[in-house]
Short mmCIF file of C-alpha atoms in Angstrom, two decimals:
data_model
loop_
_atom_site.label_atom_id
_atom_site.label_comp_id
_atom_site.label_asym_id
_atom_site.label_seq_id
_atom_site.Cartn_x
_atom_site.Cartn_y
_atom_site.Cartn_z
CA UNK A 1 91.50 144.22 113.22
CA UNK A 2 89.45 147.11 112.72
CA UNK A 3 90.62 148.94 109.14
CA UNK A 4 88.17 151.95 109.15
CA UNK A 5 89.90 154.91 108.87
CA UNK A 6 90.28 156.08 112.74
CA UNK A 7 88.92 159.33 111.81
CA UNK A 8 85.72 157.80 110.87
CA UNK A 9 85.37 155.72 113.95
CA UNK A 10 83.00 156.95 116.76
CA UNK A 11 84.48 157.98 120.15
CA UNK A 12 82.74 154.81 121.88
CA UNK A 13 84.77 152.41 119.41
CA UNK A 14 87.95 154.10 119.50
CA UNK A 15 87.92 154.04 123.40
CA UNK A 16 86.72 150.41 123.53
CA UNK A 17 89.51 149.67 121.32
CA UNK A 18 92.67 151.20 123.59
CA UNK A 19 90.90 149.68 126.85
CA UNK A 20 91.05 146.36 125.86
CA UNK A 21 94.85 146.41 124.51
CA UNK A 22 97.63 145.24 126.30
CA UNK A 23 99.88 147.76 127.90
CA UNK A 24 102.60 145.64 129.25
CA UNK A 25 106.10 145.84 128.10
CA UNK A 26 107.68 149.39 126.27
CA UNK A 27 106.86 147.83 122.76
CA UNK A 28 105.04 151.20 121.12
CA UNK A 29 103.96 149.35 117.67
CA UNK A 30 99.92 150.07 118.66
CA UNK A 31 100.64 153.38 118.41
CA UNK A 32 101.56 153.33 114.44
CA UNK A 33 99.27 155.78 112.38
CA UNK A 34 97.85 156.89 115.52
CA UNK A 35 100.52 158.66 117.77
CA UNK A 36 103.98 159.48 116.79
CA UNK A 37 107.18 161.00 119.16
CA UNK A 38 110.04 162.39 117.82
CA UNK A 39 113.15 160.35 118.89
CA UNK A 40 116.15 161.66 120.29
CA UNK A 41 119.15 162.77 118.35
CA UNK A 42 121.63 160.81 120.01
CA UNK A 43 119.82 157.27 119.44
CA UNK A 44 120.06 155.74 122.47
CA UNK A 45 119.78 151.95 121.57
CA UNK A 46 122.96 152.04 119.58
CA UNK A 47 125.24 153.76 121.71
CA UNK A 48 124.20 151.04 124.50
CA UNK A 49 125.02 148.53 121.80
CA UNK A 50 128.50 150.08 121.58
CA UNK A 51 129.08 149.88 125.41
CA UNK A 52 127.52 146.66 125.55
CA UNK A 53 129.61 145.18 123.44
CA UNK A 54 132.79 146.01 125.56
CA UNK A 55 131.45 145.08 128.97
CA UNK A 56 132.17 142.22 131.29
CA UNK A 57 129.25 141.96 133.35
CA UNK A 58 126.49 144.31 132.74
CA UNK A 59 122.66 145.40 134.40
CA UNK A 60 119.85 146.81 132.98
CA UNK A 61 117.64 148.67 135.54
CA UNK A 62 113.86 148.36 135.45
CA UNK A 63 113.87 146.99 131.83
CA UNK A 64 110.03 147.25 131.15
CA UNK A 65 109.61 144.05 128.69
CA UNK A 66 113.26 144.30 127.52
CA UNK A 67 112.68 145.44 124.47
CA UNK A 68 115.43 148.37 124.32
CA UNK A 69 118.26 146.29 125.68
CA UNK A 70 117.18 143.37 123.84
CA UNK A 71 117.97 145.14 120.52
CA UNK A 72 120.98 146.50 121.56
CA UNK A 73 121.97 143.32 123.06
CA UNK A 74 121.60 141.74 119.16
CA UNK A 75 123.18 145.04 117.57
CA UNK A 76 126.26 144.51 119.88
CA UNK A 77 127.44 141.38 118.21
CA UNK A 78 129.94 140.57 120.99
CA UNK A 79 127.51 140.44 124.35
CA UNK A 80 128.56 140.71 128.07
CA UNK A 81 129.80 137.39 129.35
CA UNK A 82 126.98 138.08 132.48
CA UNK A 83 123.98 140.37 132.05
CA UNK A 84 120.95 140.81 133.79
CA UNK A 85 118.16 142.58 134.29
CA UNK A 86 115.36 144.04 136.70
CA UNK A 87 112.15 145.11 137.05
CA UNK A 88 109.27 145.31 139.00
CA UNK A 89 105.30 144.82 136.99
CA UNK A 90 104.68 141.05 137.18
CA UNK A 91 103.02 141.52 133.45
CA UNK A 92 106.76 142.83 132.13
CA UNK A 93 108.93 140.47 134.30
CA UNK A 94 107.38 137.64 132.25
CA UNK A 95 107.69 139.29 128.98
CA UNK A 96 111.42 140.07 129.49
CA UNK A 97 112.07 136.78 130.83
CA UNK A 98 110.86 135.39 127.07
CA UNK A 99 112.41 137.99 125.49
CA UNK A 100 116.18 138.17 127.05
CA UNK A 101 116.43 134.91 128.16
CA UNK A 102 117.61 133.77 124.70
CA UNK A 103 120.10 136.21 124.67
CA UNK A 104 121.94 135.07 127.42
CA UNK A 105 120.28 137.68 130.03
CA UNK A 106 118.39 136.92 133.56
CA UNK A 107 115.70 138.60 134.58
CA UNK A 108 115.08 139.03 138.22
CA UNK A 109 112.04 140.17 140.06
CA UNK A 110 113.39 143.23 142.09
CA UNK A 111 111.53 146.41 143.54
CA UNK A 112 112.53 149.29 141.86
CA UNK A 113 113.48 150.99 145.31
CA UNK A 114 116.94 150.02 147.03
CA UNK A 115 118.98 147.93 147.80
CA UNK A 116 119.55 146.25 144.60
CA UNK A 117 119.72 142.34 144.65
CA UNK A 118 123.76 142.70 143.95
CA UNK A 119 127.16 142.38 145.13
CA UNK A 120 129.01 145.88 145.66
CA UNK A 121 131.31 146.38 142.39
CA UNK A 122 129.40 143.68 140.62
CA UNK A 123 129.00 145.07 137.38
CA UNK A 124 131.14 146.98 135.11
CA UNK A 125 128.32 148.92 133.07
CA UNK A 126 124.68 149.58 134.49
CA UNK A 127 122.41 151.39 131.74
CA UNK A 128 118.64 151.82 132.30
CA UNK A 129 115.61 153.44 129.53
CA UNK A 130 113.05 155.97 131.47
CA UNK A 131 113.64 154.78 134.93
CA UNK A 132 110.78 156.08 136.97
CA UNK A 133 113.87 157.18 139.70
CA UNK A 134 117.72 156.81 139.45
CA UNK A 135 118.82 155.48 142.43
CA UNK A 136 122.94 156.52 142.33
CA UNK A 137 123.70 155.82 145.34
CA UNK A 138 122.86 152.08 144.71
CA UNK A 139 123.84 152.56 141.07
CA UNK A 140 127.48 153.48 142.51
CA UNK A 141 127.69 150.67 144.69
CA UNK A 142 127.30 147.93 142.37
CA UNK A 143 129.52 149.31 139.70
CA UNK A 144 133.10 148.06 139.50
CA UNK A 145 135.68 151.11 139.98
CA UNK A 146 136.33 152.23 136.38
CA UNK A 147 132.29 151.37 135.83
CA UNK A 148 129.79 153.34 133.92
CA UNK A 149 126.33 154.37 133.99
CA UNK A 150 124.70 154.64 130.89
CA UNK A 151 121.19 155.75 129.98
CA UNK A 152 118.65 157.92 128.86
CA UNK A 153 116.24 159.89 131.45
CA UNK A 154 112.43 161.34 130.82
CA UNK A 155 113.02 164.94 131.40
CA UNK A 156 111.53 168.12 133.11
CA UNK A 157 108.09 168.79 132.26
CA UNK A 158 107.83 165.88 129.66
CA UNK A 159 104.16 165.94 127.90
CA UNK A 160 102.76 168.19 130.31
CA UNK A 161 100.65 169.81 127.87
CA UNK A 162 98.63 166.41 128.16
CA UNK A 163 99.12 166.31 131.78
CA UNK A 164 97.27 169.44 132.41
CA UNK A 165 94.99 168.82 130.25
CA UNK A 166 93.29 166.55 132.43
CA UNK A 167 95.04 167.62 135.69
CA UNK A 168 94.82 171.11 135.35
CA UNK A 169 97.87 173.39 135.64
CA UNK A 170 100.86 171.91 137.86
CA UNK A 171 103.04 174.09 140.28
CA UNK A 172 106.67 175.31 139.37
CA UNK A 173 108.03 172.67 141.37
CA UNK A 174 106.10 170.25 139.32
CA UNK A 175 107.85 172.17 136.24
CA UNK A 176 111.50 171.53 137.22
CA UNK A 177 111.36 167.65 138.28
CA UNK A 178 113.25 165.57 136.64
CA UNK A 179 116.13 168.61 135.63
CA UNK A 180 119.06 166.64 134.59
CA UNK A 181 121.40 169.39 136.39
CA UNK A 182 120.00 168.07 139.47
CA UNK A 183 119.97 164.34 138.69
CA UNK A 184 123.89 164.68 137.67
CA UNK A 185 124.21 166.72 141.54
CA UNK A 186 122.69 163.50 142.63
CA UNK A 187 125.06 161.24 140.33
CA UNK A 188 128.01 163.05 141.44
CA UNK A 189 126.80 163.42 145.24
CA UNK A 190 127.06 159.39 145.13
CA UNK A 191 130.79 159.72 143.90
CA UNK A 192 129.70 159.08 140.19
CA UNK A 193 131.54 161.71 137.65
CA UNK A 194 129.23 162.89 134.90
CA UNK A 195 130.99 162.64 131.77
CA UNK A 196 128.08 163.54 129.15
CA UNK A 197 124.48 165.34 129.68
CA UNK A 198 122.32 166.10 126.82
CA UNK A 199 118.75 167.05 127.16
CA UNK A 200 115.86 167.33 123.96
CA UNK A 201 112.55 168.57 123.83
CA UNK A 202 110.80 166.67 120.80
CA UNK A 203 107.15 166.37 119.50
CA UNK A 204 104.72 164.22 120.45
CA UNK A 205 101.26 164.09 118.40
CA UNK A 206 98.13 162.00 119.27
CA UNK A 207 95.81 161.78 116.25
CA UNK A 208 92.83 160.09 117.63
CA UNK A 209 91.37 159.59 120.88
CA UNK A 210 92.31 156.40 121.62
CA UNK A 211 95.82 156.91 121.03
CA UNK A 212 95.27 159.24 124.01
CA UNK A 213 93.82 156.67 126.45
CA UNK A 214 96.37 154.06 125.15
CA UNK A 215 99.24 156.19 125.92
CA UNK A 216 97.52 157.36 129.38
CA UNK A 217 96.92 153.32 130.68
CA UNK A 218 100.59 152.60 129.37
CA UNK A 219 102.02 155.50 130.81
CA UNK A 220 100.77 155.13 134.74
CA UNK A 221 102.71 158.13 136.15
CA UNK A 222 101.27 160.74 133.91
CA UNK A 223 97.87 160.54 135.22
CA UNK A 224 97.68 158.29 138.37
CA UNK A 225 95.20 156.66 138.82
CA UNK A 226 93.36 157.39 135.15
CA UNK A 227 90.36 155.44 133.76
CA UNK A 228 88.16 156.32 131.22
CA UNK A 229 85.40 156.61 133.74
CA UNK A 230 86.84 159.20 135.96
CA UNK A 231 88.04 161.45 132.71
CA UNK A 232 84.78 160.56 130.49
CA UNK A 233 83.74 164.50 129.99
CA UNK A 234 87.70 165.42 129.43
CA UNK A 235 88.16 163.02 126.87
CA UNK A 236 84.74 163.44 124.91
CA UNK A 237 85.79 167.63 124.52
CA UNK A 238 89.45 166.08 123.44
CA UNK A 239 88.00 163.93 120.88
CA UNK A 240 85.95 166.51 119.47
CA UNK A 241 89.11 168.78 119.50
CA UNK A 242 91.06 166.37 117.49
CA UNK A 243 88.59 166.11 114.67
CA UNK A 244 87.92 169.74 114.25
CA UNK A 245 91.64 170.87 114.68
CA UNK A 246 93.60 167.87 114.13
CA UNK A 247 96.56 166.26 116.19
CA UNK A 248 96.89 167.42 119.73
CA UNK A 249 100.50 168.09 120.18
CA UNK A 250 102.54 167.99 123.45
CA UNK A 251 106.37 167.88 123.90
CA UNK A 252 108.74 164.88 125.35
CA UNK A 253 112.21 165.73 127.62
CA UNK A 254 114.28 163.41 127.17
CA UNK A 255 117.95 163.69 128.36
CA UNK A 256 121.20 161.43 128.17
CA UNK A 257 123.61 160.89 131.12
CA UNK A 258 127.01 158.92 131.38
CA UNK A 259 129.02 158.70 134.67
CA UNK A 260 131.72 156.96 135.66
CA UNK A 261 132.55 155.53 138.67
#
């Protein structure tokens, strides 16, 4: 492992460095010294935990490598007597599987789009981290009447300071994607009843530039279809940015639903 000071470390070494990591799973740990996001206030993992802890049979929706429900899965204490959960990148399906399978979860190998691989009413709590789309209308059919939905949603807008940056500036529609006013219309449209919506803007600071192509290759959706390649002359002015100025700062959305079926 490389220990010179990232500062000191040129451009080409910096980007070699985040090409050749591995970006599966939603374990963040590369990122330590180099990146840091401010977390939201309500802390998501443990109040799973808590709901965890008093469900039946519960689902966790596009679970990346099962690294969020895994710890609340070990901070409930009591766990679901059935649990499972899906997702759809080969890479992370084999990465939850090691991960959840000792903690008495299955992982199946489902699109992300509907329908679900589920009975109708099969589970009694269905949570889900970042989901690239909430799907309610399948959500609602595979909760048990009396079921809940429990998770925590990327926001409007989220790092778009770093989006433009490379994409140049977005449209207002762009802007209000993701509004959790219209995600709980959705919810409730699907005969969900929202019972809690909180929404956070937090900082997010990238102190070198291969925290920047790290987060970019991990992070698909921001910039589709990035590589280094295509962005060479964006991320060259970047890096020289960072070390005259410092961190380049964006801001996160983040926002909490519950509904209830």
């Amino acid at each position: 492992m490389n220990t010179t000071p990232h500062s000191e470390r040129s451009f080409e070494d910096l980007v070699r460095e985040a090409e050749e990591a591995d970006v599966s799973g939603w374990d963040f740990s590369w990122f330590e010294g180099r990146a840091t996001e401010q977390r939201p206030s309500w802390g998501y993992q443990r109040l799973l935990s808590e709901r965890l802890a008093k469900a039946g049979a519960a689902l966790d929706l596009q679970t990346g490598g099962g690294e969020v429900v895994a710890g609340a899965l070990r901070l409930a204490g009591q766990r679901p007597a059935l649990s499972a959960a899906t997702e759809s990148y080969p890479p992370n399906v084999a990465k939850a599987t090691r991960l959840l399978h000792p903690l008495g979860t299955t992982v199946v190998a489902a699109p992300d789009e509907p329908p679900f691989p589920f009975a109708d009413g099969a589970f009694d709590l269905v949570s889900s981290r970042h989901p690239v789309k909430a799907h309610f209308g399948e959500i609602a059919r595979v909760l048990a009447p009396g079921g809940t939905y429990f998770a925590q949603h990327v926001g409007p807008a989220s790092a778009f300071e770093l989006i433009e940056y490379f994409l140049g500036p977005l449209p207002a529609e762009a802007h209000r994607g993701r509004h959790p006013d219209d995600e709980s219309e959705e919810a409730q449209a699907a005969g969900l009843s929202v019972v809690d919506l909180r929404l956070e803007r937090l900082r997010m600071e990238f102190y070198d530039i291969g925290a920047v192509v790290h987060f970019l290759r991990k992070v698909v959706w921001m910039v589709p279809g990035f590589t280094v390649e295509e962005y060479l002359p964006q991320l060259r002015a970047l890096d020289e940015q960072i070390r005259a100025e410092g961190p380049f700062v964006a801001h996160s959305a983040r926002f909490l639903i519950e509904a209830r079926r």
